[in-house]
XYZ file of N, CA and C in Angstrom:
309
model
N 16.627 -9.663 -9.609
C 15.803 -8.657 -9.130
C 14.693 -9.317 -8.204
N 14.566 -8.753 -7.003
C 13.413 -9.332 -6.034
C 12.309 -9.545 -6.557
N 11.379 -10.670 -6.183
C 10.158 -10.708 -6.559
C 9.035 -9.746 -5.625
N 8.333 -8.901 -6.358
C 7.439 -8.381 -5.700
C 6.425 -8.912 -4.611
N 6.096 -8.336 -3.356
C 4.839 -8.760 -2.577
C 3.724 -7.952 -2.968
N 2.794 -8.834 -3.615
C 1.694 -8.331 -4.191
C 0.450 -8.844 -3.392
N -0.700 -7.577 -3.006
C -1.539 -8.089 -2.107
C -2.930 -7.371 -2.913
N -3.691 -8.194 -3.203
C -4.915 -7.756 -3.891
C -6.044 -7.465 -2.704
N -7.018 -6.374 -2.808
C -7.867 -6.337 -1.737
C -9.081 -5.862 -2.220
N -10.247 -6.447 -2.517
C -11.483 -6.431 -2.831
C -11.996 -5.440 -2.178
N -13.065 -4.246 -3.008
C -13.556 -3.296 -2.129
C -14.855 -3.394 -2.927
N -16.099 -2.357 -2.435
C -17.249 -2.177 -3.419
C -17.434 -0.791 -3.288
N -16.123 0.101 -3.352
C -16.500 1.654 -3.155
C -16.827 2.055 -4.554
N -16.164 1.572 -5.600
C -15.687 2.532 -6.551
C -14.562 2.986 -6.819
N -14.231 3.590 -7.733
C -12.521 3.720 -8.048
C -12.687 5.186 -7.033
N -13.218 5.743 -7.414
C -13.000 7.399 -6.900
C -13.034 7.630 -5.527
N -14.085 6.862 -4.792
C -14.109 6.756 -3.209
C -13.082 5.993 -2.548
N -12.560 4.678 -3.530
C -11.184 4.039 -2.899
C -10.178 5.253 -3.099
N -10.002 5.683 -4.043
C -8.978 6.659 -4.256
C -8.862 7.839 -3.273
N -10.046 8.371 -3.107
C -9.934 9.554 -1.987
C -9.731 8.944 -0.533
N -10.090 7.618 -0.415
C -9.791 7.173 1.121
C -8.497 6.922 1.215
N -7.531 6.536 0.022
C -6.404 6.132 -0.020
C -5.212 7.174 -0.007
N -5.891 8.369 -0.273
C -4.923 9.569 -0.464
C -4.377 9.886 0.729
N -5.312 10.020 1.668
C -5.062 10.204 3.389
C -4.506 9.249 3.993
N -4.840 7.695 3.508
C -4.581 6.591 4.354
C -2.983 5.735 4.464
N -1.802 6.155 3.377
C -0.748 5.884 3.628
C 0.146 6.869 4.524
N -0.215 7.881 4.615
C 0.351 8.768 5.662
C 0.089 8.630 7.180
N -1.379 8.381 7.033
C -1.929 7.968 8.556
C -1.464 6.584 9.048
N -1.610 5.693 7.749
C -1.036 4.435 8.178
C 0.358 4.301 8.670
N 1.352 5.100 8.116
C 2.603 5.171 8.746
C 3.061 5.802 9.927
N 2.110 6.861 10.075
C 2.131 7.420 11.499
C 1.760 6.607 12.573
N 0.960 5.512 12.369
C 0.501 4.728 13.635
C 1.371 3.261 13.563
N 2.840 3.281 12.799
C 3.521 2.390 12.828
C 4.919 3.164 13.364
N 5.488 2.943 14.312
C 6.725 3.987 14.599
C 7.928 3.804 13.738
N 8.103 2.468 13.356
C 9.342 2.375 12.485
C 9.094 2.426 11.061
N 7.911 2.808 10.674
C 7.597 2.994 9.219
C 7.507 4.683 9.117
N 8.278 5.334 7.774
C 7.986 6.597 7.552
C 7.827 6.417 5.803
N 7.123 7.517 5.509
C 6.745 7.625 4.037
C 7.905 8.579 3.488
N 8.632 8.253 2.522
C 9.789 8.840 1.756
C 9.244 9.775 0.390
N 8.154 9.154 -0.160
C 7.580 9.332 -1.529
C 6.120 9.050 -1.524
N 5.043 9.830 -2.166
C 4.070 9.407 -2.298
C 3.210 10.249 -3.617
N 2.904 9.536 -4.707
C 2.951 10.616 -5.731
C 1.670 9.685 -6.669
N 0.755 10.583 -7.112
C -0.379 9.770 -7.824
C -0.086 10.167 -9.378
N -0.309 8.931 -10.007
C -0.576 9.232 -11.551
C -2.058 8.730 -11.900
N -2.706 9.485 -12.363
C -4.080 8.935 -12.509
C -4.891 8.046 -11.530
N -4.629 6.565 -11.655
C -5.195 5.911 -10.642
C -4.169 5.111 -9.961
N -2.775 5.257 -10.238
C -1.692 4.702 -9.647
C -1.097 5.522 -8.579
N -0.957 5.055 -7.156
C -0.088 5.723 -6.043
C 1.226 5.096 -6.661
N 1.980 5.741 -6.483
C 3.820 5.247 -6.677
C 3.953 6.078 -5.246
N 4.930 4.761 -4.443
C 5.314 5.257 -2.992
C 6.661 4.610 -2.773
N 7.388 5.338 -1.633
C 8.864 4.924 -1.195
C 8.655 5.162 -0.076
N 8.786 3.757 0.909
C 8.702 3.815 2.326
C 9.822 3.585 3.172
N 10.185 3.920 4.267
C 11.277 3.320 4.869
C 11.327 2.801 6.409
N 11.720 1.695 6.583
C 11.403 0.988 7.657
C 12.693 0.097 8.063
N 13.122 0.430 9.454
C 14.132 -0.122 10.077
C 15.584 0.429 9.165
N 15.373 1.483 8.963
C 16.580 2.043 7.791
C 16.442 1.269 6.388
N 15.928 0.337 6.188
C 15.723 0.019 4.719
C 14.598 0.914 4.075
N 14.660 0.856 2.805
C 13.874 1.531 1.638
C 13.092 0.495 1.015
N 11.520 0.589 0.854
C 11.081 -0.150 0.173
C 10.256 0.723 -0.774
N 9.943 0.458 -2.107
C 9.152 1.094 -3.444
C 8.085 0.268 -3.932
N 7.232 0.822 -4.073
C 6.123 0.166 -4.721
C 5.017 1.118 -5.480
N 3.884 0.382 -5.914
C 2.798 1.184 -6.343
C 1.361 0.336 -5.853
N 0.277 1.289 -5.930
C -0.948 0.966 -5.583
C -1.966 1.215 -7.030
N -2.394 0.416 -7.406
C -3.589 0.444 -8.515
C -4.694 0.336 -8.038
N -5.456 1.520 -8.295
C -7.047 1.239 -7.827
C -7.817 0.942 -8.987
N -8.649 0.105 -9.108
C -9.819 -0.198 -9.907
C -11.049 -0.261 -9.154
N -12.439 -0.407 -9.932
C -13.497 -0.320 -9.423
C -13.954 -0.943 -8.431
N -13.210 -2.329 -8.575
C -13.794 -3.141 -7.435
C -12.443 -3.903 -6.576
N -11.556 -3.298 -6.821
C -10.387 -3.821 -6.045
C -9.371 -3.137 -5.940
N -8.215 -3.223 -5.163
C -7.254 -2.486 -4.998
C -5.958 -3.516 -4.746
N -4.822 -3.157 -5.788
C -3.591 -4.151 -5.716
C -2.394 -3.328 -5.566
N -1.776 -4.036 -4.299
C -0.705 -3.183 -3.896
C 0.717 -3.939 -4.410
N 1.428 -3.534 -4.700
C 2.936 -4.259 -5.035
C 4.083 -3.700 -4.758
N 4.857 -4.081 -3.695
C 6.053 -3.623 -3.226
C 7.223 -4.637 -3.308
N 8.248 -3.914 -3.445
C 9.565 -4.500 -3.601
C 10.323 -4.412 -2.477
N 10.651 -5.607 -1.767
C 11.118 -5.311 -0.084
C 12.804 -5.570 -0.473
N 13.570 -4.867 0.405
C 15.100 -5.211 0.347
C 15.313 -6.258 1.043
N 16.467 -6.936 0.738
C 16.452 -8.472 1.275
C 16.517 -8.634 2.703
N 16.793 -7.476 3.487
C 16.755 -7.312 5.021
C 15.323 -7.546 5.265
N 14.523 -6.512 4.739
C 13.024 -6.928 5.087
C 11.925 -7.942 4.712
N 12.942 -8.733 3.623
C 12.135 -9.961 3.034
C 11.623 -10.811 3.944
N 12.328 -11.019 5.164
C 12.193 -12.015 6.274
C 10.962 -11.385 6.844
N 10.265 -10.434 6.688
C 9.311 -9.725 7.385
C 7.917 -9.554 6.255
N 8.206 -10.568 5.157
C 7.332 -10.352 3.982
C 5.935 -10.826 4.322
N 5.671 -11.915 4.972
C 4.347 -12.743 5.500
C 3.705 -11.542 6.338
N 4.553 -11.136 7.249
C 3.775 -10.163 8.540
C 3.414 -8.772 7.484
N 4.048 -8.267 6.809
C 4.046 -7.126 5.894
C 2.956 -7.583 4.938
N 2.531 -8.595 4.527
C 1.605 -8.693 3.609
C 0.247 -8.815 4.234
N 0.265 -9.286 5.487
C -1.037 -9.635 6.690
C -1.302 -7.993 6.906
N -0.466 -7.122 7.414
C -0.585 -5.934 7.677
C -1.135 -4.901 6.538
N -0.783 -4.966 5.479
C -1.205 -4.502 4.278
C -2.621 -4.898 4.055
N -2.751 -6.235 4.285
C -4.241 -6.654 3.619
C -5.218 -5.880 4.772
N -4.920 -6.196 6.110
C -5.528 -5.867 7.112
C -5.908 -4.362 6.880
N -5.017 -3.411 6.955
C -5.103 -2.004 6.923
C -5.826 -1.714 5.950
N -5.647 -2.147 4.765
C -6.471 -2.028 3.390
C -7.946 -2.516 3.608
N -7.902 -3.597 3.953
C -9.713 -3.916 3.995
C -10.488 -2.973 5.078
N -9.713 -2.382 6.390
C -10.194 -1.483 7.029
C -10.310 -0.108 6.328
N -9.544 0.263 5.717
C -9.751 1.410 5.081
C -10.488 1.467 3.969
N -10.910 0.453 2.939
C -11.938 0.471 2.180
C -13.030 -0.209 2.291
N -13.435 -0.511 3.652
C -14.607 -1.196 4.132
C -15.699 -0.217 4.078
N -16.824 -0.479 3.463
C -18.128 0.789 3.323
C -18.659 1.051 4.875
N -18.761 2.256 5.328
C -19.014 2.699 6.523
C -20.736 2.428 6.221
N -21.455 2.217 7.293
C -22.862 2.279 7.376
C -23.583 3.363 7.685
């Protein structure tokens, strides 16, 4: 099995506020990337389980929300593994934007 891509994003929002922002964030992020679509998004307590599709390939993973960080784990199919570094950077960048406190 392929090793998952793991991204940890620190925040200072607290668990509830981080979850609130993330509940609208995945669909909004996907809509801004033309080749990405969300096939599944469901919440179990503080974990979001998701399945997305890009370039005809499905990727599955989960997001765990803690009081001070969010950890994203996603398993990319072999065809998308070539883009793992770019995906990791995009996840980190969009996650930090979403979880940054507004003044």
